[in-house]
DNA sequence: CTGTTAGCGCCTTCAA
DNA sequence: TTGAAGGCGCTAACAG
């Protein structure tokens, strides 16, 4: 009895204390008090989990309006099991491919009523690790990630406990994680075959580090195409900066076996190589035929328009996010994750030497 | 007495209950129990707010290691005043300018030990509003936003209560909000003057809606330049799609007063107009001189290389985020917000008719 | 249909 | 230097 009296007393002094604090946000019990009901009635009214009489509903609603009450999502997340938040990790944003992926992931998440905590790793596995921990401490319900330098990434099941994880663009060693990738090898192989069909015998490959999954996969496609045609490889990994790339391009062009075509393996390398060719005054496609992985706005307006392998960026993000929400809904961690491989599209423009445009989908 | 006994009893049964639940994350009291100390000692050890004896520190540390304990950031945020989270709202991500802004905002936030909740409004003020509410419910410590269609945006002080807000790229009507923008008018004016210096008398302006702050500000710069030179305006607002833009460009070129130069007011309009010119077979800069607002990768490789007004995208995001953390640290909401205007840079390439490259900074 | 109780994990306050 | 008590706002579980 005395206990319950205590509670009542508290209930009575609470409002004045509240009013004392100028800016305290109204809480559910403020609403309950004003409406003359218990907090659970307010809670139920908000969640709709259990019916409340339409008359009380009215009163609660007006109390909410009057106080301009908003539920404290932090308290909910803390109390319950779900934070309604997912984490999103990508290397960086200035690659339009990554930016598009982010756009679709956030869109899907918001459609599910979720918030997205985003972070950029800059390909730094240590920063990635720190940020993953931060996300886990915030109890995100799941994580979508493009792992930094895939093999070295510390993104593995044990780190996440029972929090679902979907990686995309690059898989990871851990087979229990879901992964969404594209036909990197197939796409690269096909476009190099196309260059071969144009009659090229000496085709160079330019890329960033081979320790990046996508770059390596594309290199393997390039290699396969050359091997099948009995041609010799000529690959350079190390387009880490404009200067390095310029040096590499220069030495290739001055070398004894000057390539007649070049294939660049992602947007960044493409930019560096194009700049280098521009600097050196090389004319495409006559001096050198050109094709690259990753489409971008205005590839159409380059001089000449560029032949590319296009990835469905938004689609990749959408599929990865959907997969994650699937996992979250089911609540179980699979023994073996899904491995989804999306098709790419070859877009023929002029830089390869084609006179006519065209496109082919590679599954 | 009986109360305290109750608590002790609870303390004793808790571990077994815990061990019963397979996957419960260890809590601070688990650590405390294992280390044979009170929870406050663990708390103090973690925060470093009060010294603990090095011997207990040892024990606590090993307990933490053994249990692989991570503090529950959700509980902290709930309990305390700070969520160590900021909200970030942008229209969309496929504009590289916006993507770069996001990159720098998240980088700055992470440097401050903060997480970033990101959302895209797609220029939809309703979605923007909903997402702001979600962020507020999550008790973000502050918000950085590019408001959707600035005048109509519902981003105003009352909505946010005492949560600090910094808008960037576009200001809002509310003068109490901090705003970071660039020299839109000055930059546009200068580049149009440059076209005039090339001898052009009929210069067209192409843009999205004038209800977008940046577009309007750039238009005003364009207008000023023409007025000062005694020339006639020729503006089109409505580059909302490729089709609309193509139609507009076509009719301009067929009209009685065909422009000899065109200025496009952002990346999107630029892309549409370039595509239209390409489709119609217009040659730059001879048939038509060209200049645009917003630089982008590979503007260098367009045919011809494009003359642009470049905004310091990363810098804008960095300044906006820093301003926000300033506000968060001070904890007071200003009567009148800061209005920071950053310079832009004119980058002369070939599309304007220049033979030589060059650049000028406009403050 | 509605209310009461209890406690999520942490840290502030008070007491030793 | 350390510990105990209490409560942040919410909702599951149990009464009525």
XYZ file of C-alpha atoms (C1' of nucleotides) in Angstrom:
758
model
C 0.000 0.000 0.000
C 2.639 2.464 0.978
C 4.449 1.603 -2.205
C 1.506 2.433 -4.370
C 1.032 5.653 -2.462
C 4.601 6.493 -3.264
C 3.937 6.024 -6.905
C 0.918 8.241 -6.817
C 2.883 10.889 -5.046
C 5.538 10.706 -7.700
C 2.901 10.921 -10.334
C 1.710 14.113 -8.774
C 4.993 15.882 -8.407
C 6.290 14.800 -11.753
C 4.399 17.318 -13.885
C 5.552 20.331 -11.957
C 9.082 19.083 -12.007
C 8.720 18.666 -15.730
C 7.348 22.109 -16.198
C 10.267 23.341 -14.188
C 12.647 22.082 -16.830
C 12.091 24.411 -19.703
C 12.857 22.198 -22.609
C 12.270 18.609 -21.523
C 10.549 16.675 -24.241
C 7.145 15.350 -23.255
C 7.086 11.677 -22.408
C 4.482 9.042 -22.692
C 3.456 9.457 -19.088
C 2.921 13.171 -19.686
C 0.519 12.214 -22.409
C -1.093 9.570 -20.224
C -1.582 11.989 -17.373
C -3.091 14.661 -19.583
C -5.415 12.160 -21.179
C -6.285 10.663 -17.832
C -5.213 7.147 -18.795
C -2.348 4.777 -18.071
C 0.838 4.782 -20.071
C 0.013 1.415 -21.511
C -3.074 2.806 -23.123
C -0.962 5.397 -24.851
C 1.545 2.775 -25.838
C -1.151 0.556 -27.238
C -2.773 3.446 -29.024
C 0.504 4.239 -30.735
C 1.415 0.716 -31.679
C -2.078 -0.375 -32.525
C -1.191 -3.754 -31.128
C -4.332 -3.874 -29.018
C -7.542 -2.004 -29.657
C -8.468 0.962 -27.460
C -11.956 2.379 -27.268
C -12.492 5.123 -29.770
C -13.325 7.539 -27.002
C -10.021 7.062 -25.180
C -8.246 7.096 -28.495
C -9.653 10.576 -29.013
C -8.414 11.809 -25.678
C -4.999 10.307 -26.173
C -4.707 11.800 -29.613
C -5.545 15.278 -28.391
C -3.102 14.965 -25.534
C -0.435 13.972 -28.031
C -1.280 16.928 -30.206
C -1.415 19.345 -27.342
C 1.967 18.327 -25.992
C 3.403 17.776 -29.444
C 4.567 14.414 -28.207
C 6.908 12.218 -30.231
C 7.853 8.772 -29.045
C 11.441 8.359 -27.929
C 12.809 5.907 -30.432
C 15.951 5.554 -28.368
C 13.975 4.251 -25.418
C 12.074 1.899 -27.650
C 15.195 0.530 -29.219
C 16.781 0.179 -25.824
C 13.790 -1.573 -24.356
C 12.952 -3.807 -27.266
C 14.905 -5.997 -29.562
C 14.927 -3.876 -32.691
C 16.723 -0.602 -33.196
C 15.215 -0.174 -36.661
C 18.621 0.881 -37.847
C 21.040 -0.726 -40.265
C 24.675 0.054 -40.854
C 26.102 0.776 -44.295
C 29.813 0.690 -45.008
C 31.424 1.669 -48.277
C 34.953 2.544 -49.267
C 34.208 6.069 -50.461
C 31.573 8.145 -52.139
C 33.291 9.962 -54.945
C 33.040 6.902 -57.142
C 29.597 7.335 -58.692
C 29.149 3.587 -58.692
C 29.348 3.485 -54.904
C 27.188 6.586 -54.567
C 24.454 4.935 -56.576
C 24.626 1.841 -54.426
C 24.218 3.973 -51.319
C 21.266 5.749 -52.791
C 19.348 2.572 -53.357
C 20.270 1.029 -50.012
C 19.005 4.057 -48.105
C 15.876 4.157 -50.208
C 15.049 0.534 -49.498
C 15.800 0.967 -45.807
C 13.550 3.984 -45.482
C 10.804 2.098 -47.243
C 11.112 -0.467 -44.480
C 10.858 2.253 -41.842
C 14.542 1.924 -41.064
C 17.293 4.464 -40.554
C 20.731 4.008 -42.077
C 24.007 4.707 -40.326
C 26.590 5.290 -43.020
C 30.349 5.288 -42.893
C 33.210 5.359 -45.371
C 36.193 3.113 -44.828
C 38.528 4.644 -47.402
C 39.700 1.071 -47.965
C 41.202 1.182 -44.502
C 40.458 -2.099 -42.731
C 41.259 -0.585 -39.379
C 38.797 2.254 -39.749
C 36.277 -0.206 -41.070
C 36.703 -2.326 -37.989
C 36.321 0.607 -35.630
C 33.160 1.751 -37.364
C 31.680 -1.728 -37.356
C 32.200 -1.852 -33.633
C 30.524 1.484 -33.249
C 27.574 0.207 -35.221
C 27.380 -2.941 -33.184
C 27.473 -0.921 -29.980
C 24.522 0.956 -31.356
C 22.793 -2.350 -31.874
C 22.078 -1.998 -35.549
C 19.739 -4.741 -36.730
C 21.984 -5.568 -39.670
C 24.858 -4.362 -41.805
C 25.329 -3.908 -45.545
C 28.936 -3.496 -46.515
C 31.419 -3.260 -49.318
C 34.373 -4.738 -47.466
C 37.654 -2.861 -47.614
C 40.260 -4.799 -49.615
C 38.229 -7.956 -49.325
C 40.799 -10.491 -48.250
C 42.146 -8.364 -45.469
C 38.816 -7.104 -44.231
C 37.991 -8.032 -40.677
C 34.359 -8.380 -41.603
C 33.612 -11.930 -40.532
C 30.805 -13.681 -38.743
C 32.372 -13.862 -35.268
C 32.725 -10.100 -35.144
C 29.026 -9.665 -35.765
C 27.615 -12.313 -33.485
C 24.055 -12.857 -34.558
C 23.707 -9.593 -36.440
C 23.008 -10.329 -40.104
C 25.469 -9.028 -42.659
C 25.287 -8.731 -46.427
C 28.360 -7.788 -48.401
C 28.187 -6.570 -51.958
C 30.419 -5.599 -54.865
C 33.110 -7.719 -53.252
C 32.597 -11.036 -51.471
C 34.523 -12.055 -48.375
C 36.189 -15.296 -47.454
C 33.591 -16.154 -44.836
C 31.019 -18.332 -46.656
C 28.297 -17.734 -44.073
C 27.811 -14.148 -45.225
C 25.433 -13.261 -48.019
C 27.137 -11.657 -50.968
C 25.890 -9.786 -54.018
C 28.319 -9.313 -56.878
C 28.252 -8.945 -60.651
C 29.692 -10.820 -63.591
C 33.074 -9.195 -63.293
C 35.002 -11.910 -65.013
C 32.423 -12.600 -67.699
C 31.982 -8.935 -68.507
C 35.690 -8.234 -68.720
C 36.288 -11.309 -70.801
C 33.599 -10.398 -73.282
C 34.754 -6.859 -73.789
C 38.338 -7.938 -74.291
C 37.137 -10.519 -76.799
C 35.436 -7.644 -78.523
C 38.705 -5.767 -78.772
C 40.297 -8.897 -80.172
C 37.533 -9.096 -82.749
C 38.564 -5.624 -83.808
C 41.877 -7.168 -84.719
C 43.957 -6.112 -81.741
C 46.827 -8.367 -80.764
C 48.449 -6.325 -78.034
C 45.908 -5.343 -75.415
C 46.992 -3.802 -72.122
C 45.187 -4.066 -68.794
C 45.375 -1.210 -66.309
C 44.073 -1.437 -62.785
C 44.387 -0.669 -59.123
C 45.629 -3.299 -56.762
C 44.991 -6.921 -57.576
C 44.100 -7.368 -53.931
C 40.771 -5.777 -54.734
C 38.319 -8.503 -55.603
C 36.680 -6.762 -58.512
C 39.956 -5.755 -60.111
C 41.298 -9.258 -59.838
C 38.120 -10.823 -61.182
C 38.180 -8.512 -64.154
C 41.819 -9.261 -64.722
C 41.009 -12.971 -64.829
C 38.403 -12.295 -67.511
C 40.966 -10.333 -69.465
C 43.496 -13.132 -69.100
C 41.040 -15.780 -70.228
C 40.133 -13.861 -73.352
C 43.784 -13.435 -74.268
C 44.675 -17.030 -73.552
C 41.821 -18.300 -75.676
C 43.096 -16.153 -78.523
C 46.694 -17.158 -77.943
C 47.744 -13.610 -77.133
C 50.202 -12.289 -74.612
C 49.212 -10.541 -71.385
C 50.312 -7.025 -70.635
C 48.925 -5.991 -67.269
C 49.725 -3.149 -64.917
C 48.442 -2.957 -61.343
C 49.199 0.241 -59.562
C 47.061 3.045 -60.920
C 47.081 4.511 -57.448
C 47.626 8.081 -58.513
C 47.689 10.228 -61.577
C 51.472 10.317 -61.536
C 51.964 6.573 -61.242
C 49.472 5.995 -64.005
C 51.035 8.543 -66.308
C 54.425 6.934 -65.849
C 53.011 3.495 -66.544
C 51.141 4.577 -69.652
C 54.153 6.436 -70.950
C 56.467 3.486 -70.560
C 53.973 1.156 -72.199
C 53.626 3.411 -75.200
C 57.374 3.819 -75.549
C 58.077 0.158 -75.063
C 59.030 -2.290 -77.795
C 55.603 -3.924 -77.805
C 53.324 -0.933 -77.801
C 49.746 -1.972 -77.114
C 47.142 -1.075 -79.696
C 44.270 -1.303 -77.222
C 43.799 -0.847 -73.502
C 41.222 -2.040 -71.005
C 40.871 -0.215 -67.681
C 39.255 -2.002 -64.809
C 37.304 0.607 -62.848
C 36.243 4.234 -62.807
C 39.266 5.493 -60.961
C 41.783 3.773 -63.205
C 39.808 4.929 -66.214
C 40.044 8.519 -65.135
C 43.770 8.323 -64.556
C 44.435 6.571 -67.832
C 42.270 8.978 -69.811
C 44.070 11.887 -68.269
C 47.393 10.315 -69.142
C 46.368 9.655 -72.738
C 45.091 13.176 -72.986
C 48.354 14.551 -71.630
C 50.354 12.486 -74.066
C 48.165 13.491 -76.978
C 47.115 9.935 -77.825
C 44.094 9.784 -80.129
C 41.439 7.129 -79.581
C 40.571 4.838 -81.149
C 43.136 5.143 -83.940
C 46.316 5.477 -81.907
C 44.831 3.298 -79.217
C 41.484 1.555 -78.818
C 39.914 1.871 -75.426
C 37.353 0.085 -73.260
C 36.685 0.149 -69.548
C 34.729 -1.376 -66.705
C 32.060 0.871 -65.137
C 29.831 3.250 -66.977
C 29.412 6.843 -65.850
C 27.426 9.852 -66.893
C 28.979 11.533 -69.842
C 31.005 8.536 -70.951
C 28.805 9.291 -73.912
C 30.427 12.681 -74.363
C 34.005 11.740 -74.038
C 36.045 12.068 -77.147
C 35.378 9.532 -78.485
C 32.374 8.148 -76.619
C 33.586 5.298 -74.454
C 32.836 1.634 -74.796
C 32.179 0.264 -71.320
C 30.969 -2.602 -69.186
C 28.047 -1.266 -67.204
C 27.109 -2.553 -63.762
C 23.552 -2.161 -62.472
C 24.620 -0.034 -59.506
C 21.219 0.789 -58.096
C 20.089 -2.783 -58.591
C 23.044 -4.118 -56.640
C 22.255 -1.912 -53.665
C 18.596 -2.763 -53.843
C 19.216 -6.501 -53.931
C 21.727 -6.349 -51.093
C 19.399 -4.327 -48.883
C 16.428 -6.554 -49.630
C 18.451 -9.596 -48.752
C 19.381 -8.007 -45.451
C 15.794 -7.192 -44.552
C 14.928 -10.737 -45.402
C 17.478 -11.955 -42.902
C 16.325 -9.482 -40.295
C 12.739 -10.594 -40.710
C 13.603 -14.275 -40.447
C 15.955 -13.736 -37.553
C 18.170 -16.694 -38.279
C 21.747 -16.741 -39.418
C 22.315 -19.148 -42.290
C 25.018 -21.782 -42.368
C 25.882 -20.822 -45.909
C 25.074 -17.398 -47.257
C 23.500 -16.608 -50.587
C 25.832 -15.775 -53.409
C 23.980 -13.634 -55.883
C 25.663 -12.681 -59.130
C 24.011 -10.001 -61.237
C 24.544 -9.569 -64.966
C 26.468 -6.715 -66.543
C 25.955 -5.001 -69.851
C 28.465 -4.305 -72.576
C 27.829 -0.881 -74.066
C 29.563 -0.390 -77.386
C 30.280 3.194 -78.319
C 33.248 4.480 -80.280
C 36.417 4.173 -78.267
C 36.776 0.490 -79.122
C 36.764 1.287 -82.813
C 33.120 0.438 -83.473
C 31.274 2.531 -86.008
C 27.892 1.679 -84.581
C 26.513 1.571 -81.094
C 25.131 -1.503 -79.478
C 24.803 -3.374 -76.251
C 24.865 -6.923 -74.936
C 23.897 -8.308 -71.552
C 26.308 -10.761 -69.944
C 24.716 -13.130 -67.445
C 16.718 -4.159 4.784
C 14.467 -6.561 3.036
C 14.799 -4.422 -0.061
C 18.541 -4.696 -0.149
C 18.251 -8.418 0.413
C 16.019 -8.606 -2.612
C 18.634 -6.923 -4.685
C 21.303 -9.262 -3.539
C 19.137 -12.206 -4.366
C 18.561 -10.828 -7.813
C 22.249 -10.334 -8.262
C 22.742 -13.966 -7.484
C 20.172 -15.432 -9.777
C 20.969 -13.122 -12.617
C 24.049 -14.928 -13.918
C 22.374 -18.266 -14.254
C 19.412 -16.674 -15.975
C 21.855 -14.998 -18.276
C 23.714 -18.148 -19.033
C 20.403 -19.719 -19.807
C 19.839 -17.295 -22.648
C 22.241 -18.444 -25.266
C 23.037 -15.252 -27.057
C 22.455 -12.401 -24.631
C 25.188 -9.833 -24.899
C 27.191 -9.423 -21.735
C 26.292 -6.346 -19.741
C 28.209 -4.155 -17.431
C 26.966 -6.014 -14.396
C 28.188 -9.279 -15.891
C 31.599 -7.704 -16.084
C 31.273 -6.307 -12.586
C 30.276 -9.639 -11.139
C 33.112 -11.476 -12.829
C 35.590 -8.903 -11.668
C 34.124 -8.899 -8.186
C 33.413 -5.167 -8.197
C 30.397 -2.885 -8.480
C 29.037 -1.770 -11.798
C 30.121 1.764 -11.074
C 33.700 0.690 -10.946
C 33.373 -0.754 -14.401
C 31.617 2.356 -15.600
C 34.317 4.562 -14.170
C 37.003 2.363 -15.590
C 35.503 2.705 -19.043
C 34.884 6.411 -18.935
C 38.039 7.278 -17.076
C 36.068 9.992 -15.320
C 37.311 8.903 -11.906
C 40.480 6.999 -11.194
C 40.281 3.351 -10.169
C 43.112 1.525 -8.494
C 45.373 -0.139 -10.968
C 44.731 -3.479 -9.390
C 40.957 -3.316 -9.890
C 41.517 -1.880 -13.319
C 43.391 -5.059 -14.157
C 40.584 -7.273 -12.967
C 37.968 -5.272 -14.801
C 39.963 -5.328 -17.987
C 40.359 -9.080 -17.934
C 36.666 -9.536 -17.204
C 35.897 -7.350 -20.200
C 38.215 -9.364 -22.359
C 36.928 -12.674 -21.137
C 33.312 -11.790 -21.779
C 34.114 -9.821 -24.904
C 32.048 -7.044 -23.446
C 31.068 -3.981 -25.482
C 29.200 -1.112 -23.911
C 25.629 -0.702 -25.063
C 25.669 2.638 -26.792
C 21.902 2.594 -26.988
C 21.596 2.458 -23.230
C 24.135 5.228 -22.876
C 22.355 7.449 -25.319
C 19.069 6.706 -23.669
C 20.359 7.449 -20.234
C 22.455 10.438 -21.033
C 21.999 13.549 -23.053
C 24.066 12.757 -26.107
C 23.329 10.143 -28.729
C 26.603 10.845 -30.526
C 24.679 10.718 -33.762
C 23.931 13.387 -36.326
C 21.416 13.315 -39.146
C 22.349 14.082 -42.748
C 19.759 14.872 -45.379
C 20.485 15.360 -49.055
C 18.307 15.337 -52.137
C 20.011 12.430 -53.867
C 23.356 10.810 -54.327
C 23.816 10.375 -58.037
C 24.903 13.964 -58.367
C 28.637 13.716 -57.672
C 28.535 17.119 -56.035
C 26.188 15.857 -53.350
C 28.101 12.612 -52.989
C 31.277 14.535 -52.283
C 29.513 16.617 -49.670
C 28.311 13.474 -47.953
C 31.762 12.009 -47.973
C 33.251 14.925 -46.114
C 30.388 15.231 -43.639
C 30.676 11.579 -42.617
C 34.427 11.865 -42.389
C 34.252 14.853 -40.066
C 31.550 13.199 -37.971
C 33.546 10.028 -37.530
C 36.556 12.066 -36.533
C 34.402 13.468 -33.750
C 33.407 9.981 -32.669
C 29.947 10.441 -34.117
C 27.755 8.238 -36.265
C 25.804 9.623 -39.193
C 22.232 8.741 -40.066
C 21.775 9.502 -43.733
C 18.669 9.903 -45.826
C 17.803 11.102 -49.311
C 14.803 13.349 -49.819
C 14.609 13.160 -53.611
C 13.546 16.798 -53.400
C 10.337 15.628 -51.784
C 9.521 17.917 -48.868
C 7.107 15.407 -47.435
C 9.659 12.621 -47.318
C 12.165 15.050 -45.930
C 9.776 15.942 -43.143
C 9.081 12.331 -42.272
C 12.771 11.525 -42.143
C 13.543 14.553 -40.002
C 10.955 13.378 -37.540
C 12.487 9.939 -37.506
C 15.851 11.473 -36.777
C 14.444 13.622 -34.024
C 12.760 10.590 -32.498
C 16.166 8.994 -32.483
C 17.461 12.021 -30.635
C 20.205 12.962 -33.033
C 22.435 15.638 -31.541
C 22.224 17.745 -34.672
C 21.289 17.765 -38.336
C 23.122 18.772 -41.499
C 20.821 19.171 -44.448
C 20.480 20.293 -48.013
C 16.834 21.338 -47.832
C 14.498 20.058 -50.519
C 13.309 22.914 -52.784
C 14.397 25.459 -50.238
C 11.394 27.724 -50.001
C 8.967 24.906 -49.527
C 11.098 22.878 -47.178
C 9.599 22.328 -43.764
C 13.029 22.539 -42.220
C 12.566 25.347 -39.714
C 13.591 25.981 -36.140
C 10.295 25.065 -34.437
C 10.394 21.589 -35.927
C 13.781 20.961 -34.409
C 13.273 22.404 -30.952
C 16.699 22.867 -29.497
C 18.475 20.490 -31.850
C 21.066 22.422 -33.845
C 20.719 22.465 -37.609
C 23.082 23.531 -40.357
C 21.857 23.756 -43.924
C 24.193 23.912 -46.854
C 24.199 24.343 -50.622
C 20.837 26.060 -50.237
C 19.834 28.398 -47.416
C 16.354 28.437 -45.912
C 14.079 31.292 -45.020
C 14.570 30.818 -41.296
C 17.428 33.156 -40.337
C 18.207 31.346 -37.106
C 19.701 28.390 -38.966
C 23.330 28.305 -39.950
C 23.851 28.115 -43.675
C 26.852 27.347 -45.847
C 26.613 28.264 -49.513
C 28.897 29.296 -52.357
C 29.198 32.284 -54.644
C 26.492 31.096 -56.976
C 25.600 34.493 -58.342
C 29.136 35.784 -58.566
C 30.403 32.635 -60.240
C 27.620 32.543 -62.801
C 27.980 36.211 -63.534
C 31.689 35.925 -64.119
C 31.464 32.999 -66.469
C 28.725 34.643 -68.501
C 30.845 37.779 -68.694
C 33.549 35.547 -70.040
C 31.252 34.306 -72.791
C 30.420 37.910 -73.587
C 34.125 38.687 -73.808
C 34.315 35.991 -76.457
C 31.958 38.191 -78.457
C 28.685 36.382 -77.872
C 25.545 38.482 -77.988
C 22.890 35.787 -77.658
C 23.549 33.605 -74.652
C 20.969 31.125 -73.443
C 20.475 29.924 -69.866
C 19.237 26.395 -69.220
C 18.221 25.161 -65.794
C 15.959 23.146 -63.605
C 13.271 24.860 -61.623
C 13.824 28.408 -60.514
C 12.386 27.375 -57.185
C 15.740 25.776 -56.431
C 17.883 28.306 -54.648
C 21.099 27.552 -56.466
C 19.493 27.641 -59.898
C 17.830 30.936 -59.178
C 20.983 32.476 -57.731
C 22.944 31.430 -60.798
C 20.252 32.793 -63.017
C 20.510 36.144 -61.274
C 24.244 36.187 -61.978
C 23.541 35.410 -65.614
C 20.949 38.192 -65.775
C 23.266 40.734 -64.196
C 26.033 39.994 -66.670
C 23.661 40.389 -69.603
C 22.102 43.556 -68.264
C 25.483 45.165 -67.723
C 26.355 44.382 -71.313
C 22.993 45.552 -72.590
C 22.085 42.121 -73.903
C 18.808 40.272 -73.955
C 17.950 37.360 -71.677
C 17.042 33.975 -73.056
C 16.360 31.618 -70.195
C 14.694 28.231 -70.000
C 13.683 26.594 -66.715
C 12.414 23.074 -67.054
C 15.266 20.734 -67.833
C 13.417 18.110 -65.846
C 14.009 15.271 -68.240
C 15.992 14.414 -71.304
C 12.906 14.795 -73.494
C 11.905 18.207 -72.192
C 15.450 19.423 -72.558
C 15.830 18.109 -76.064
C 12.637 19.853 -77.112
C 13.754 23.111 -75.533
C 17.200 23.013 -77.114
C 15.731 22.153 -80.495
C 13.289 25.014 -80.457
C 15.965 27.455 -79.351
C 18.253 26.418 -82.176
C 15.483 26.640 -84.736
C 14.173 29.938 -83.443
C 14.714 33.306 -85.097
C 17.267 34.387 -82.524
C 19.463 31.339 -82.305
C 21.840 31.610 -79.341
C 25.541 31.384 -80.046
C 26.407 30.338 -76.523
C 24.703 28.488 -73.698
C 25.205 28.348 -69.941
C 23.785 25.406 -67.981
C 23.223 25.798 -64.309
C 23.981 22.439 -62.713
C 25.240 18.938 -63.395
C 21.881 17.488 -64.261
C 20.936 20.208 -66.714
C 24.407 19.999 -68.192
C 24.024 16.320 -68.858
C 20.653 16.767 -70.513
C 21.798 19.653 -72.638
C 24.969 17.899 -73.727
C 22.969 14.859 -74.705
C 20.607 17.062 -76.688
C 23.441 18.848 -78.481
C 25.031 15.528 -79.212
C 21.783 14.182 -80.612
C 21.317 17.227 -82.789
C 24.883 17.103 -84.013
C 25.797 20.548 -82.723
C 29.543 21.177 -82.610
C 31.062 23.059 -79.706
C 32.396 25.639 -79.487
C 31.956 26.699 -83.135
C 28.249 26.045 -83.604
C 27.639 26.890 -79.989
C 29.905 27.939 -77.131
C 29.268 26.188 -73.850
C 29.880 26.735 -70.147
C 28.280 25.227 -67.066
C 28.050 25.360 -63.298
C 29.564 22.388 -61.443
C 32.695 20.578 -62.386
C 32.816 16.815 -62.620
C 35.365 14.161 -63.321
C 36.022 13.866 -66.984
C 34.665 17.272 -67.885
C 38.236 17.401 -69.041
C 37.601 14.638 -71.565
C 34.410 15.852 -73.060
C 34.584 16.939 -76.628
C 35.603 19.692 -76.291
C 36.789 19.895 -72.675
C 34.215 21.891 -70.743
C 34.597 25.299 -69.213
C 32.955 25.211 -65.803
C 32.372 26.922 -62.486
C 33.754 24.595 -59.853
C 32.361 24.403 -56.321
C 34.543 23.124 -53.468
C 32.224 20.209 -52.702
C 34.274 18.520 -50.010
C 35.028 21.851 -48.410
C 31.357 22.750 -48.194
C 30.538 19.522 -46.379
C 33.493 19.926 -44.086
C 32.598 23.476 -43.136
C 28.950 22.614 -42.566
C 29.796 19.654 -40.354
C 32.353 21.616 -38.368
C 29.831 24.349 -37.782
C 27.368 21.793 -36.496
C 29.850 20.269 -34.063
C 30.600 23.745 -32.877
C 26.954 24.272 -32.080
C 26.686 20.894 -30.426
C 29.672 21.634 -28.250
C 28.379 25.028 -27.204
C 24.881 23.769 -26.650
C 23.143 27.031 -27.384
C 20.910 27.936 -30.281
C 21.829 31.277 -31.825
C 19.355 34.065 -32.475
C 20.814 34.572 -35.909
C 22.673 31.801 -37.674
C 25.966 32.096 -39.454
C 25.833 32.658 -43.183
C 29.012 31.354 -44.686
C 29.639 31.862 -48.382
C 32.517 29.974 -49.953
C 34.299 31.001 -53.142
C 33.995 29.179 -56.451
C 36.525 28.754 -59.199
C 36.152 29.416 -62.899
C 37.925 26.721 -64.879
C 38.488 27.703 -68.501
C 38.886 24.826 -70.911
C 37.766 24.726 -74.514
C 34.006 24.660 -74.768
C 33.766 28.424 -74.255
C 36.012 29.071 -77.225
C 39.232 29.602 -75.295
C 42.433 28.374 -76.846
C 44.232 28.220 -73.540
C 43.323 26.878 -70.172
C 43.146 28.955 -67.060
C 41.330 29.448 -63.814
C 40.093 32.254 -61.590
C 38.766 32.171 -58.037
C 35.584 34.159 -57.361
C 35.125 35.248 -53.751
C -10.697 -2.713 -22.911
C -7.484 -0.794 -19.261
C -4.073 -0.460 -15.541
C 0.039 -2.054 -12.641
C 4.481 -3.860 -12.206
C 8.945 -4.579 -13.451
C 13.181 -4.019 -15.770
C 16.057 -3.265 -20.319
C 21.891 -1.173 -19.350
C 23.776 2.656 -18.036
C 25.355 6.647 -15.202
C 24.234 10.526 -11.660
C 23.757 11.138 -6.939
C 24.605 10.058 -2.536
C 26.963 7.561 1.021
C 30.843 5.128 2.900
C 38.698 4.817 -4.197
C 34.419 2.153 -4.174
C 29.385 0.775 -3.844
C 24.130 1.106 -3.592
C 20.065 3.158 -5.059
C 17.321 5.071 -8.404
C 15.460 6.285 -12.744
C 15.876 7.686 -17.947
C 11.001 6.155 -21.448
C 9.164 2.445 -22.963
C 6.555 -2.099 -23.356
C 5.948 -7.422 -22.167
C 3.503 -9.853 -18.893
C 0.263 -10.150 -15.952
C -3.924 -8.659 -13.526
C -8.456 -6.811 -13.487
